[in-house]
């Protein structure tokens, strides 16, 4: 939903034969970046359901091992020099499990960071994808910069041409206004002459002396 269709591919197969849940087609840098979904749900449920401190510690260690194995798998399978970026995203599709990792297992977070595997939750992945969208927008603008520059120059030329045509139209308008003024003078003269004719008395013989 956050990215254009050509910006990602689900179940993408890499050169090592591994299939990633999703491959983001990011420009270099960083380059194509894998998102793999991992969630030790059963181990987490055992931690939550533990009724004693001993059970909680035991299940917590199991949970930690599972997460560590997922981090290692992503680092070795989905970060391929020359093919993918140097980073990968480990998607935990549950905010509660994500919180458990960051609150109770800081060493896992540090290990993931060293291996360049960044753990994300639904909310943090959404924020990440919004940043990726901005990257795509910036790249698109750079790709189209020449087109934009040409269009701006074309617009500038059109504006200059429009200005010339407006100036020409203004001259024509001023000339037409002067013509209309002369026509008005002529029509006024005609109307005055017609009015003087209309005032003449047809019964009056101009050859007889005035009475």
GROMACS .gro file of C-alpha atoms in nm:
model
  211
    1UNK     CA    1   0.000   0.000   0.000
    2UNK     CA    2   0.286   0.240   0.073
    3UNK     CA    3   0.496   0.172  -0.238
    4UNK     CA    4   0.441   0.169  -0.615
    5UNK     CA    5   0.398  -0.184  -0.763
    6UNK     CA    6   0.740  -0.184  -0.931
    7UNK     CA    7   0.918  -0.100  -0.605
    8UNK     CA    8   0.894  -0.447  -0.451
    9UNK     CA    9   0.847  -0.816  -0.523
   10UNK     CA   10   0.700  -1.084  -0.298
   11UNK     CA   11   0.869  -1.425  -0.272
   12UNK     CA   12   1.172  -1.303  -0.467
   13UNK     CA   13   1.432  -1.570  -0.543
   14UNK     CA   14   1.795  -1.466  -0.494
   15UNK     CA   15   2.105  -1.598  -0.669
   16UNK     CA   16   2.174  -1.839  -0.381
   17UNK     CA   17   1.835  -2.001  -0.433
   18UNK     CA   18   1.686  -1.850  -0.118
   19UNK     CA   19   1.342  -1.701  -0.145
   20UNK     CA   20   1.278  -1.379   0.047
   21UNK     CA   21   0.932  -1.282   0.168
   22UNK     CA   22   0.975  -0.942   0.003
   23UNK     CA   23   1.250  -0.764  -0.190
   24UNK     CA   24   1.249  -0.386  -0.202
   25UNK     CA   25   1.393  -0.256  -0.530
   26UNK     CA   26   1.578   0.039  -0.380
   27UNK     CA   27   1.825   0.248  -0.582
   28UNK     CA   28   2.196   0.232  -0.500
   29UNK     CA   29   2.271   0.305  -0.230
   30UNK     CA   30   2.147   0.106  -0.043
   31UNK     CA   31   2.033  -0.124  -0.326
   32UNK     CA   32   1.783  -0.414  -0.322
   33UNK     CA   33   1.681  -0.483   0.039
   34UNK     CA   34   1.516  -0.796   0.175
   35UNK     CA   35   1.229  -0.800   0.424
   36UNK     CA   36   1.184  -1.139   0.586
   37UNK     CA   37   0.904  -1.213   0.828
   38UNK     CA   38   1.006  -1.402   1.141
   39UNK     CA   39   0.803  -1.439   1.457
   40UNK     CA   40   0.877  -1.692   1.736
   41UNK     CA   41   0.510  -1.693   1.834
   42UNK     CA   42   0.501  -2.022   2.026
   43UNK     CA   43   0.809  -1.938   2.232
   44UNK     CA   44   0.662  -1.598   2.313
   45UNK     CA   45   0.332  -1.752   2.421
   46UNK     CA   46   0.518  -1.985   2.657
   47UNK     CA   47   0.694  -1.685   2.814
   48UNK     CA   48   0.365  -1.503   2.860
   49UNK     CA   49   0.190  -1.812   2.999
   50UNK     CA   50   0.468  -1.897   3.248
   51UNK     CA   51   0.338  -1.912   3.605
   52UNK     CA   52   0.671  -1.930   3.786
   53UNK     CA   53   0.992  -1.734   3.759
   54UNK     CA   54   1.181  -2.051   3.668
   55UNK     CA   55   0.943  -2.128   3.380
   56UNK     CA   56   0.964  -1.770   3.258
   57UNK     CA   57   1.346  -1.779   3.253
   58UNK     CA   58   1.352  -2.113   3.074
   59UNK     CA   59   1.104  -2.011   2.809
   60UNK     CA   60   1.269  -1.670   2.777
   61UNK     CA   61   1.600  -1.837   2.690
   62UNK     CA   62   1.421  -2.052   2.431
   63UNK     CA   63   1.259  -1.739   2.289
   64UNK     CA   64   1.600  -1.568   2.274
   65UNK     CA   65   1.758  -1.864   2.091
   66UNK     CA   66   1.479  -1.866   1.833
   67UNK     CA   67   1.512  -1.494   1.765
   68UNK     CA   68   1.892  -1.522   1.746
   69UNK     CA   69   1.864  -1.807   1.493
   70UNK     CA   70   1.626  -1.599   1.283
   71UNK     CA   71   1.868  -1.305   1.287
   72UNK     CA   72   2.155  -1.531   1.183
   73UNK     CA   73   1.947  -1.689   0.904
   74UNK     CA   74   1.853  -1.352   0.759
   75UNK     CA   75   2.212  -1.224   0.780
   76UNK     CA   76   2.356  -1.528   0.600
   77UNK     CA   77   2.079  -1.592   0.346
   78UNK     CA   78   1.953  -1.250   0.244
   79UNK     CA   79   2.256  -1.021   0.255
   80UNK     CA   80   2.455  -1.102  -0.058
   81UNK     CA   81   2.751  -0.879  -0.152
   82UNK     CA   82   2.708  -0.728  -0.495
   83UNK     CA   83   2.344  -0.835  -0.519
   84UNK     CA   84   2.157  -0.693  -0.222
   85UNK     CA   85   2.217  -0.406   0.012
   86UNK     CA   86   2.434  -0.451   0.320
   87UNK     CA   87   2.121  -0.448   0.534
   88UNK     CA   88   1.807  -0.654   0.572
   89UNK     CA   89   1.484  -0.608   0.764
   90UNK     CA   90   1.346  -0.867   1.005
   91UNK     CA   91   0.972  -0.809   1.026
   92UNK     CA   92   0.803  -0.905   1.353
   93UNK     CA   93   0.428  -0.886   1.271
   94UNK     CA   94   0.328  -0.830   1.635
   95UNK     CA   95   0.398  -0.521   1.841
   96UNK     CA   96   0.398  -0.725   2.164
   97UNK     CA   97   0.677  -0.957   2.046
   98UNK     CA   98   0.873  -0.659   1.913
   99UNK     CA   99   0.838  -0.490   2.252
  100UNK     CA  100   0.945  -0.811   2.429
  101UNK     CA  101   1.266  -0.825   2.225
  102UNK     CA  102   1.356  -0.460   2.286
  103UNK     CA  103   1.261  -0.455   2.654
  104UNK     CA  104   1.386  -0.793   2.773
  105UNK     CA  105   1.656  -0.889   2.523
  106UNK     CA  106   1.877  -0.591   2.449
  107UNK     CA  107   2.165  -0.822   2.355
  108UNK     CA  108   1.955  -0.954   2.066
  109UNK     CA  109   1.901  -0.601   1.940
  110UNK     CA  110   2.275  -0.532   1.958
  111UNK     CA  111   2.354  -0.860   1.781
  112UNK     CA  112   2.107  -0.780   1.504
  113UNK     CA  113   2.256  -0.434   1.465
  114UNK     CA  114   2.609  -0.575   1.431
  115UNK     CA  115   2.487  -0.820   1.166
  116UNK     CA  116   2.305  -0.535   0.990
  117UNK     CA  117   1.967  -0.697   1.041
  118UNK     CA  118   1.719  -0.434   1.155
  119UNK     CA  119   1.418  -0.555   1.350
  120UNK     CA  120   1.093  -0.380   1.262
  121UNK     CA  121   0.733  -0.406   1.381
  122UNK     CA  122   0.415  -0.315   1.187
  123UNK     CA  123   0.435   0.047   1.302
  124UNK     CA  124   0.810   0.090   1.254
  125UNK     CA  125   0.798  -0.086   0.916
  126UNK     CA  126   0.528   0.158   0.807
  127UNK     CA  127   0.750   0.449   0.908
  128UNK     CA  128   1.042   0.288   0.721
  129UNK     CA  129   0.835   0.244   0.405
  130UNK     CA  130   0.726   0.607   0.419
  131UNK     CA  131   1.095   0.701   0.419
  132UNK     CA  132   1.150   0.465   0.126
  133UNK     CA  133   0.863   0.637  -0.057
  134UNK     CA  134   1.042   0.970  -0.013
  135UNK     CA  135   1.358   0.811  -0.160
  136UNK     CA  136   1.166   0.689  -0.465
  137UNK     CA  137   1.010   1.032  -0.509
  138UNK     CA  138   1.353   1.198  -0.493
  139UNK     CA  139   1.499   0.950  -0.744
  140UNK     CA  140   1.203   1.005  -0.977
  141UNK     CA  141   1.254   1.380  -0.959
  142UNK     CA  142   1.624   1.341  -1.043
  143UNK     CA  143   1.544   1.108  -1.334
  144UNK     CA  144   1.298   1.359  -1.473
  145UNK     CA  145   1.505   1.670  -1.399
  146UNK     CA  146   1.602   1.707  -1.768
  147UNK     CA  147   1.238   1.678  -1.872
  148UNK     CA  148   1.134   1.929  -1.608
  149UNK     CA  149   1.407   2.170  -1.720
  150UNK     CA  150   1.296   2.141  -2.084
  151UNK     CA  151   0.934   2.202  -1.987
  152UNK     CA  152   1.029   2.508  -1.783
  153UNK     CA  153   1.226   2.648  -2.078
  154UNK     CA  154   0.931   2.577  -2.308
  155UNK     CA  155   0.696   2.756  -2.069
  156UNK     CA  156   0.933   3.053  -2.056
  157UNK     CA  157   0.937   3.067  -2.438
  158UNK     CA  158   0.558   3.047  -2.449
  159UNK     CA  159   0.529   3.330  -2.197
  160UNK     CA  160   0.764   3.547  -2.403
  161UNK     CA  161   0.563   3.471  -2.718
  162UNK     CA  162   0.240   3.551  -2.535
  163UNK     CA  163   0.385   3.883  -2.418
  164UNK     CA  164   0.474   3.975  -2.778
  165UNK     CA  165   0.124   3.885  -2.897
  166UNK     CA  166  -0.037   4.087  -2.619
  167UNK     CA  167   0.178   4.388  -2.712
  168UNK     CA  168   0.073   4.347  -3.076
  169UNK     CA  169  -0.292   4.316  -2.975
  170UNK     CA  170  -0.259   4.631  -2.764
  171UNK     CA  171  -0.127   4.825  -3.062
  172UNK     CA  172  -0.410   4.696  -3.278
  173UNK     CA  173  -0.659   4.789  -3.008
  174UNK     CA  174  -0.519   5.143  -2.984
  175UNK     CA  175  -0.539   5.175  -3.363
  176UNK     CA  176  -0.895   5.041  -3.360
  177UNK     CA  177  -0.986   5.283  -3.082
  178UNK     CA  178  -0.854   5.571  -3.292
  179UNK     CA  179  -1.054   5.446  -3.592
  180UNK     CA  180  -1.367   5.422  -3.379
  181UNK     CA  181  -1.308   5.778  -3.260
  182UNK     CA  182  -1.293   5.901  -3.624
  183UNK     CA  183  -1.601   5.699  -3.713
  184UNK     CA  184  -1.782   5.856  -3.419
  185UNK     CA  185  -1.691   6.205  -3.542
  186UNK     CA  186  -1.828   6.122  -3.889
  187UNK     CA  187  -2.151   5.975  -3.751
  188UNK     CA  188  -2.199   6.281  -3.530
  189UNK     CA  189  -2.165   6.508  -3.838
  190UNK     CA  190  -2.413   6.296  -4.032
  191UNK     CA  191  -2.661   6.305  -3.745
  192UNK     CA  192  -2.629   6.685  -3.716
  193UNK     CA  193  -2.689   6.730  -4.090
  194UNK     CA  194  -2.985   6.492  -4.079
  195UNK     CA  195  -3.127   6.684  -3.785
  196UNK     CA  196  -3.093   7.016  -3.965
  197UNK     CA  197  -3.274   6.871  -4.268
  198UNK     CA  198  -3.549   6.740  -4.046
  199UNK     CA  199  -3.607   7.088  -3.906
  200UNK     CA  200  -3.672   7.240  -4.251
  201UNK     CA  201  -4.039   7.356  -4.325
  202UNK     CA  202  -4.147   7.205  -4.659
  203UNK     CA  203  -4.426   7.471  -4.703
  204UNK     CA  204  -4.176   7.750  -4.695
  205UNK     CA  205  -4.070   7.859  -5.048
  206UNK     CA  206  -3.715   7.983  -5.024
  207UNK     CA  207  -3.771   8.197  -5.342
  208UNK     CA  208  -4.034   8.415  -5.173
  209UNK     CA  209  -3.924   8.695  -4.943
  210UNK     CA  210  -3.950   8.621  -4.580
  211UNK     CA  211  -4.248   8.758  -4.403
   0.00000   0.00000   0.00000
